[in-house]
Amino acid sequence: MDRVALRGLKARGHHGVFPREREEGQTFIVDLMLGLDTRPAAADDDLAKTVHYGIVAEEVVEVVQGEPVDLIETLAERIAQQCLKHDGVQEVEVVVHKPDAPITVPFDDVTITITRSRV
């Protein structure tokens, strides 16, 4: 299976269990690894036979900016399901970064990584 990667998609969302997170929002960063067969697109040099990563990026940002959820696990699942709506995408790995998580000690990042497939 071939891979198309999108890294560092940034969007502001209002996800979290604390009122401040819901009210003020914060930046979330998303990395995607889309699994698909790119041979048909390459053979015909045809965008219609692959995944349009620009559209995927816009859809992911809409999910992050959309309806708030408590957990980044839920956010990652919603993103994965959106990616799998694209016909050619057979598998997706989603990493959601929450660099401004409400943690009281110094840290660099909090992430959740999930992998989902059609099978």
mmCIF file of C-alpha atoms in Angstrom, residues 45-99:
data_model
loop_
_atom_site.group_PDB
_atom_site.id
_atom_site.type_symbol
_atom_site.label_atom_id
_atom_site.label_comp_id
_atom_site.label_asym_id
_atom_site.label_seq_id
_atom_site.Cartn_x
_atom_site.Cartn_y
_atom_site.Cartn_z
ATOM 1 C CA ASP A 45 -1.398 10.912 -14.447
ATOM 2 C CA ASP A 46 -4.961 11.494 -13.225
ATOM 3 C CA LEU A 47 -5.869 13.270 -9.979
ATOM 4 C CA ALA A 48 -9.329 11.695 -10.057
ATOM 5 C CA LYS A 49 -7.713 8.276 -9.471
ATOM 6 C CA THR A 50 -6.031 9.225 -6.221
ATOM 7 C CA VAL A 51 -6.916 11.179 -3.091
ATOM 8 C CA HIS A 52 -6.976 14.970 -3.377
ATOM 9 C CA TYR A 53 -4.916 15.843 -0.304
ATOM 10 C CA GLY A 54 -5.905 19.497 -0.495
ATOM 11 C CA ILE A 55 -9.539 18.572 -0.009
ATOM 12 C CA VAL A 56 -8.642 16.116 2.770
ATOM 13 C CA ALA A 57 -6.715 18.893 4.539
ATOM 14 C CA GLU A 58 -9.690 21.252 4.347
ATOM 15 C CA GLU A 59 -12.044 18.579 5.675
ATOM 16 C CA VAL A 60 -9.754 17.774 8.605
ATOM 17 C CA VAL A 61 -9.565 21.439 9.560
ATOM 18 C CA GLU A 62 -13.377 21.596 9.435
ATOM 19 C CA VAL A 63 -13.572 18.619 11.822
ATOM 20 C CA VAL A 64 -11.155 20.269 14.269
ATOM 21 C CA GLN A 65 -13.034 23.567 14.073
ATOM 22 C CA GLY A 66 -16.389 21.792 14.331
ATOM 23 C CA GLU A 67 -18.471 20.360 17.137
ATOM 24 C CA PRO A 68 -16.494 20.234 20.394
ATOM 25 C CA VAL A 69 -15.733 16.904 22.044
ATOM 26 C CA ASP A 70 -14.232 16.094 25.420
ATOM 27 C CA LEU A 71 -11.445 13.790 24.286
ATOM 28 C CA ILE A 72 -8.758 13.979 21.610
ATOM 29 C CA GLU A 73 -9.442 10.270 21.130
ATOM 30 C CA THR A 74 -12.912 11.203 19.874
ATOM 31 C CA LEU A 75 -11.493 13.953 17.696
ATOM 32 C CA ALA A 76 -8.991 11.533 16.141
ATOM 33 C CA GLU A 77 -11.771 9.032 15.426
ATOM 34 C CA ARG A 78 -13.872 11.687 13.686
ATOM 35 C CA ILE A 79 -10.906 12.707 11.562
ATOM 36 C CA ALA A 80 -10.183 9.086 10.617
ATOM 37 C CA GLN A 81 -13.793 8.468 9.601
ATOM 38 C CA GLN A 82 -13.767 11.613 7.449
ATOM 39 C CA CYS A 83 -10.608 10.450 5.659
ATOM 40 C CA LEU A 84 -12.057 6.998 5.004
ATOM 41 C CA LYS A 85 -14.982 8.574 3.147
ATOM 42 C CA HIS A 86 -12.622 9.073 0.205
ATOM 43 C CA ASP A 87 -12.985 6.067 -2.097
ATOM 44 C CA GLY A 88 -9.299 5.380 -2.644
ATOM 45 C CA VAL A 89 -8.270 5.631 1.000
ATOM 46 C CA GLN A 90 -8.047 2.128 2.452
ATOM 47 C CA GLU A 91 -6.301 3.000 5.706
ATOM 48 C CA VAL A 92 -5.469 6.099 7.710
ATOM 49 C CA GLU A 93 -3.180 6.863 10.601
ATOM 50 C CA VAL A 94 -4.174 9.985 12.510
ATOM 51 C CA VAL A 95 -2.014 11.777 15.055
ATOM 52 C CA VAL A 96 -3.684 14.588 16.982
ATOM 53 C CA HIS A 97 -1.335 16.892 18.870
ATOM 54 C CA LYS A 98 -2.572 18.993 21.763
ATOM 55 C CA PRO A 99 0.482 21.140 22.591
#
